[in-house]
Amino acid sequence: MTGEWLDIGWVDEIPVRGSRTVQVTGGDDIALFRTGEGKVFALLDRCPHKHGRLSQGIVHGGAVACPLHNWRISLTTGEALGGDKGCTPVIPVKITGGRVLICRTGALQAAA
Amino acid sequence: MTQPQEHLVVIGNGMAGCRAVEELIARDPARYRVTIFGAEPHVNYNRIMLSPVLAGEKTFEQIVINDAAWYADNGIELVSGDPVRAIDRAARTVTARSGRTVGYDRLLIATGSDPFIIPVPGKDLPGVISFRDMADVDHMLAAADAGGDAVVIGGGLLGLEAAHGLTLRGMKVTVIHLMPTLMERQLDEAAGWLLKQALEARGQTILTEAHTAGIVGDGRVEGVALKDGTVIPASLVVMAVGIRPSVALARDAGLAIGRGIKVDDHMVTSDPAILAVGECVEHDGNVYGLVAPLWDMCRALADGLVGRHSGYRGSVTSTKLKVAGLDVFSAGDFSGGDGAEDIVLRDASRGVYKRVVVRGDKVVGAVLYGDTTDGGWYFDLLKRGEDVAPIRDMLIFGQSFASGGGAADPKAAVAALSDTAEICGCNGVTKGQVVGCIAKGAHSLDAVRTTCKASASCGSCTGLVETLLALTLGDEVQAGPKTMCKCTSFGHDDVRREIVAQGMRSIPEVMQKLHWSTPDGCSSCRPALNYYLLCALPGDYKDDQQSRFVNERMHANIQKDGTYSVVPRMWGGLTSPRELRAIADVVEKFDAPMVKVTGGQRLDIFGIKKEDLPAVWADLNAAGMVSGHAYGKSLRTVKTCVGSEWCRFGTQDSTGLGVKIERMTWGSWMPHKFKIAVSGCPRNCAEATIKDFGVVCVDSGYELHVGGNGGIKVRATDFLCKVATEAEAMHHCAAFIQLYREQARYLERTAPWIERVGVAYIRERIADDAEGRDALAERFLFSQRFMQDDPWAARAGGEEREQHAPMAVFTPLDNVREMA
Ligand SMILES: Cc1cc2nc3c(=O)[nH]c(=O)nc-3n(C[C@H](O)[C@H](O)[C@H](O)COP(=O)(O)OP(=O)(O)OC[C@H]3O[C@@H](n4cnc5c(N)ncnc54)[C@H](O)[C@@H]3O)c2cc1C
Ligand code: SF4
Ligand code: FES
């Protein structure tokens, strides 16, 4: 894995309205989400509330509902929606030729 | 004063190449001498009209854009049927397959795209083609003449056009699509679902989420094999799974390539003498697969060629599906997200779905199905970045409505309706009738629904009825019935009733027919709908994993640190050395930090990592144990006491009965968790009177209790009835569970449900009505035929393996070292 973008795998490997994780050695996982419309987003897999695994939540619209206490976290900004306050780091993602790439510096910053 | 003309050589006689030349001639016909190389043996034709040619609506002659005379009149030399094989940048020449070499001053690459062929076995068999040029169409026409079955791989724009053409030509067509919905890149789920319905109604078979494993045939294609083993017979296979910019030539020449040939705002490549245009280019990170952007590119390119510099700034694209009679439109970004708001209109009876995405008071995306008349208008608002705040309320109703001034206030518009105006189309209720029934005391939506039936069917007039309530009562309006969630104006009971009444079969269908206001629901309604459909269509409904709470998706309980706990089923609370050994082994092997006896007499193994779950299940399965469903909105446990077999007080075999009941009921999904207990005598050691269904054995038979709950709000059971035999006890249990499954709201346990409907009602349905009881029990047992399937076994066998494994591993420290 060299370069600024890390190649993670095929888009199709992430279930629609579901997620997969990237394991980060020595840190929290990164959660990759795919929305109903096929857009892909990445967040640190750690809810700003009590660290629930966002990758295990229900994805709807552009948000994910945390499996522990149902906070809704925006996939684009990482911010808690509704009345809740808190933010999860967002890792830039792009899709090239059907492959999912995440930003290396973004991933490092999130892991730090 | 005749200057020696510069020589412009164009590679690619397609849509972009020729258009660029047309634009150039329009600006300065004398500036360049032009030679065009084309791989196809044709003059320039309109590629997007290949579909009508396939469908028999047009002939090739009718889709020619520039005929031979055009080339001659403009002094253009066309070298057709002779693809360029090499570019020599140093010598400034190109060489074609025939060996012909010509020099250039400026070179324009317009090689378009290559169809993507999925690398499966059999892809090279005769009869497997793509859909890109006239030769492919000729192939399809020949195949259609011979008749038979065709398979189209790919449910995108192109695949659907191929499928449509072949259907019209009399072939039996199956479309295989990898994704859950058709045209997922252009359409959202709701619109994709409508499209599928419409195509199926025309006789096509559409298989979504279908993976092509290979193409079979001896010498020529005979069928397509799917990963699940199905083989679909076919004498023709059309692959329409995508395109890739055709860059081989440019890459060999050493030009900068990304996804396509990299060009600047004037369509100049990394070599200043070489330009590129069309689908083969990448501009500002984007590649395009539609013609509209090509026109913009060609204008900028031609300006550049004559020394003007307008510059291309990228394009926003829209798509219109032109398959006869189906109106589909999509433009821009409709993925929602950051600050985006969806405005959705669903009109089930007209088959119309519209969705406009607004961000910061600007339209950023639109999806229209069934009525696309306003597509152009939305696209225009989008491209111009118009502030739509002033017309926001009307936006979704389209241009004529939104610009209709007078109707600016929806309340005023409703107030202006005459008394005879129809409010509820389903039930034929007029405004006068609705207002009349409100005046007579129906002061809530629910009351209106029950008295005059307005809004009681499809619900699309709910907004109108609410406006009438507000107009008639002013501030007195009472809060309406509790809706299922903010995505709908329907309550749980309405949704359930409509699912059964209208025979709905999928979540998108419910959302469409009941006018959901969000594109794909939320974490409250999706699990509920999934359950309601599962309950209504046992054996038929395909469960939607992504609409399940994590525990049910993972078949284990998520704990606060993100690990899982695993509870194997121990029938009636019984176990054996073999099972205990297997559990002990799992605890050691996977380093589980804790094992605990649960309140329901089972052993709970804590601290299992998500990735280890399949291996844990495999080990437990090997000892004969299945999932305890301790995680599910489902039957959890049947707690028992020791009963007559050992206990000096026991009157009946409570343990044996508990095991039998658990064997009958395990695996069934419910509105909420469900617990059962059987006690051997009135001392009630199994605490049967705080369970959802409890049996207390007595000398003369079995006392049945329902609706108990030991949770936050403790509730003792209500006595249901007494029966004489084990068989009757089990029969009543099955009937009761089914009544609960069919009538309670999702996430409503039996205790609040019974308090809501009254225990008298339950007795009436279960104890007093033998026939009704039989029917309920029969429905329960029928659905159990599909439910009693150990989810662990399938997962341990490798199903959905990917849900447990990370997609990749990132080792930042190594990278840091590598970067240093
Ligand atoms: C069946 C079909 C339906 C479509 N429908 C629509 C639609 O409804 N709306 C829409 O916007 N778009 C549609 N498209 C897409 C649209 O046709 C393309 O976006 C457009 O044709 C791209 O233009 P182009 O010039 O870049 O490529 P092309 O039109 O493909 O032209 C490239 C040409 O270059 C030639 N070539 C390639 N390599 C060489 C070589 N080495 N030497 C010489 N010649 C070479 C090819 O043979 C081809 O003729 C459709 C496409 C197809 C196939
Ligand atoms: S409920 Fe009765 S039969 Fe069962 S263990 Fe207790 S005392 Fe014995
Ligand atoms: S940890 Fe995510 S909502 Fe509490």
Coordinates of C-alpha atoms in Angstrom, one line a residue, chain A residues 1-3 6-25 30 32 34-39 41 50-53 55-62 65-68 70 72 74 76-77 95-97 100 102 104 107-108 111, chain B residues 178-181 184-185 187-189 244 259 333-339 342 355 486 519-524 526-527 544 546-550 553-554 558-564 610-611 802-813 815-816 818-819:
Chain A
M1 CA 0.0 0.0 0.0
T2 CA 1.9 3.0 -1.2
G3 CA 0.8 6.4 -2.4
L6 CA -5.0 3.2 -0.1
D7 CA -6.7 0.6 -2.2
I8 CA -9.2 -1.2 -0.1
G9 CA -11.2 -3.4 -2.5
W10 CA -14.1 -3.6 -4.8
V11 CA -17.1 -1.4 -4.1
D12 CA -19.4 -4.4 -4.5
E13 CA -17.8 -6.0 -1.5
I14 CA -19.6 -3.5 0.7
P15 CA -23.3 -4.5 1.0
V16 CA -25.8 -1.8 -0.1
R17 CA -27.1 0.0 3.0
G18 CA -24.5 -1.9 4.9
S19 CA -20.8 -1.6 5.8
R20 CA -17.5 -3.3 6.0
T21 CA -14.5 -2.4 8.1
V22 CA -10.8 -1.8 7.5
Q23 CA -8.8 -3.1 10.4
V24 CA -6.2 -0.6 11.6
T25 CA -3.3 -2.1 13.5
I30 CA -12.4 2.4 9.9
L32 CA -16.8 1.9 5.2
R34 CA -22.4 2.1 1.2
T35 CA -25.7 4.0 1.0
G36 CA -28.9 3.0 -0.8
E37 CA -27.7 5.0 -3.7
G38 CA -24.3 3.3 -3.9
K39 CA -22.2 6.2 -2.5
F41 CA -18.2 6.9 2.9
K50 CA -19.9 5.8 24.0
H51 CA -17.8 4.4 21.2
G52 CA -20.3 2.0 19.7
R53 CA -19.2 0.3 16.5
S55 CA -20.2 -0.3 11.2
Q56 CA -22.8 -2.4 12.9
G57 CA -25.5 0.2 12.7
I58 CA -28.4 0.6 10.3
V59 CA -27.6 2.8 7.3
H60 CA -30.4 5.0 6.0
G61 CA -30.3 8.0 3.8
G62 CA -27.0 9.6 4.4
A65 CA -27.8 4.7 13.4
C66 CA -25.4 3.6 16.1
P67 CA -26.2 0.1 17.3
L68 CA -25.7 0.9 21.0
N70 CA -29.3 4.8 18.3
R72 CA -27.7 9.1 14.1
S74 CA -24.0 11.8 9.3
T76 CA -20.6 13.0 5.2
T77 CA -19.6 15.1 8.2
I95 CA -13.9 5.3 -6.1
T96 CA -11.8 4.6 -9.2
G97 CA -12.6 1.9 -11.6
V100 CA -12.6 1.9 -3.1
I102 CA -9.2 5.8 1.2
R104 CA -3.9 7.6 3.8
A107 CA -6.7 7.4 7.9
L108 CA -3.5 8.2 9.9
A111 CA -6.1 6.6 13.9
Chain B
L178 CA -25.6 -7.8 -9.7
M179 CA -27.1 -5.0 -7.6
P180 CA -30.3 -5.1 -5.7
T181 CA -32.0 -2.5 -7.9
E184 CA -28.7 1.9 -9.2
R185 CA -26.3 4.6 -10.4
L187 CA -32.1 5.8 -9.9
D188 CA -32.7 5.5 -6.2
E189 CA -34.2 2.3 -4.8
R244 CA -13.9 1.8 -20.0
R259 CA -9.0 6.7 -15.8
D333 CA -26.5 14.1 -7.0
F334 CA -29.3 12.4 -5.2
S335 CA -27.3 10.7 -2.5
G336 CA -28.5 13.0 0.2
G337 CA -26.0 13.5 3.0
D338 CA -24.5 16.7 4.3
G339 CA -27.3 19.2 4.8
D342 CA -35.2 15.2 0.2
R355 CA -37.6 13.0 -5.6
K486 CA -41.2 10.4 10.8
P519 CA -36.0 7.5 0.1
D520 CA -35.1 4.5 2.2
G521 CA -36.7 4.9 5.6
C522 CA -34.9 5.0 8.9
S523 CA -33.7 2.7 11.6
S524 CA -37.2 2.6 13.1
R526 CA -37.1 -0.5 8.2
P527 CA -36.8 -3.2 10.9
D544 CA -33.6 -7.7 4.2
Q546 CA -29.7 -4.4 6.2
S547 CA -33.0 -3.7 7.8
R548 CA -32.2 -5.7 10.9
F549 CA -30.6 -4.5 14.1
V550 CA -27.0 -5.7 14.4
R553 CA -27.6 -9.6 11.5
M554 CA -24.8 -11.1 13.6
I558 CA -23.4 -6.9 20.7
Q559 CA -21.9 -5.7 24.0
K560 CA -20.7 -2.3 25.0
D561 CA -17.1 -2.9 23.9
G562 CA -18.1 -4.1 20.4
T563 CA -17.6 -7.8 21.2
Y564 CA -20.4 -10.3 21.1
K610 CA -16.9 -10.4 15.4
E611 CA -14.4 -12.2 13.2
E802 CA -17.6 -11.1 4.6
Q803 CA -19.7 -9.6 7.3
H804 CA -17.2 -10.9 9.8
A805 CA -13.9 -10.2 8.1
P806 CA -12.4 -6.8 7.6
M807 CA -12.2 -5.8 4.0
A808 CA -8.6 -4.8 4.4
V809 CA -5.9 -4.3 7.0
F810 CA -4.1 -1.0 7.4
T811 CA -0.9 -1.0 9.3
P812 CA -0.1 2.7 9.9
L813 CA 3.2 2.1 11.6
N815 CA 3.5 3.1 6.5
V816 CA 5.0 5.7 8.7
E818 CA 7.8 3.5 4.7
M819 CA 7.2 7.2 4.4

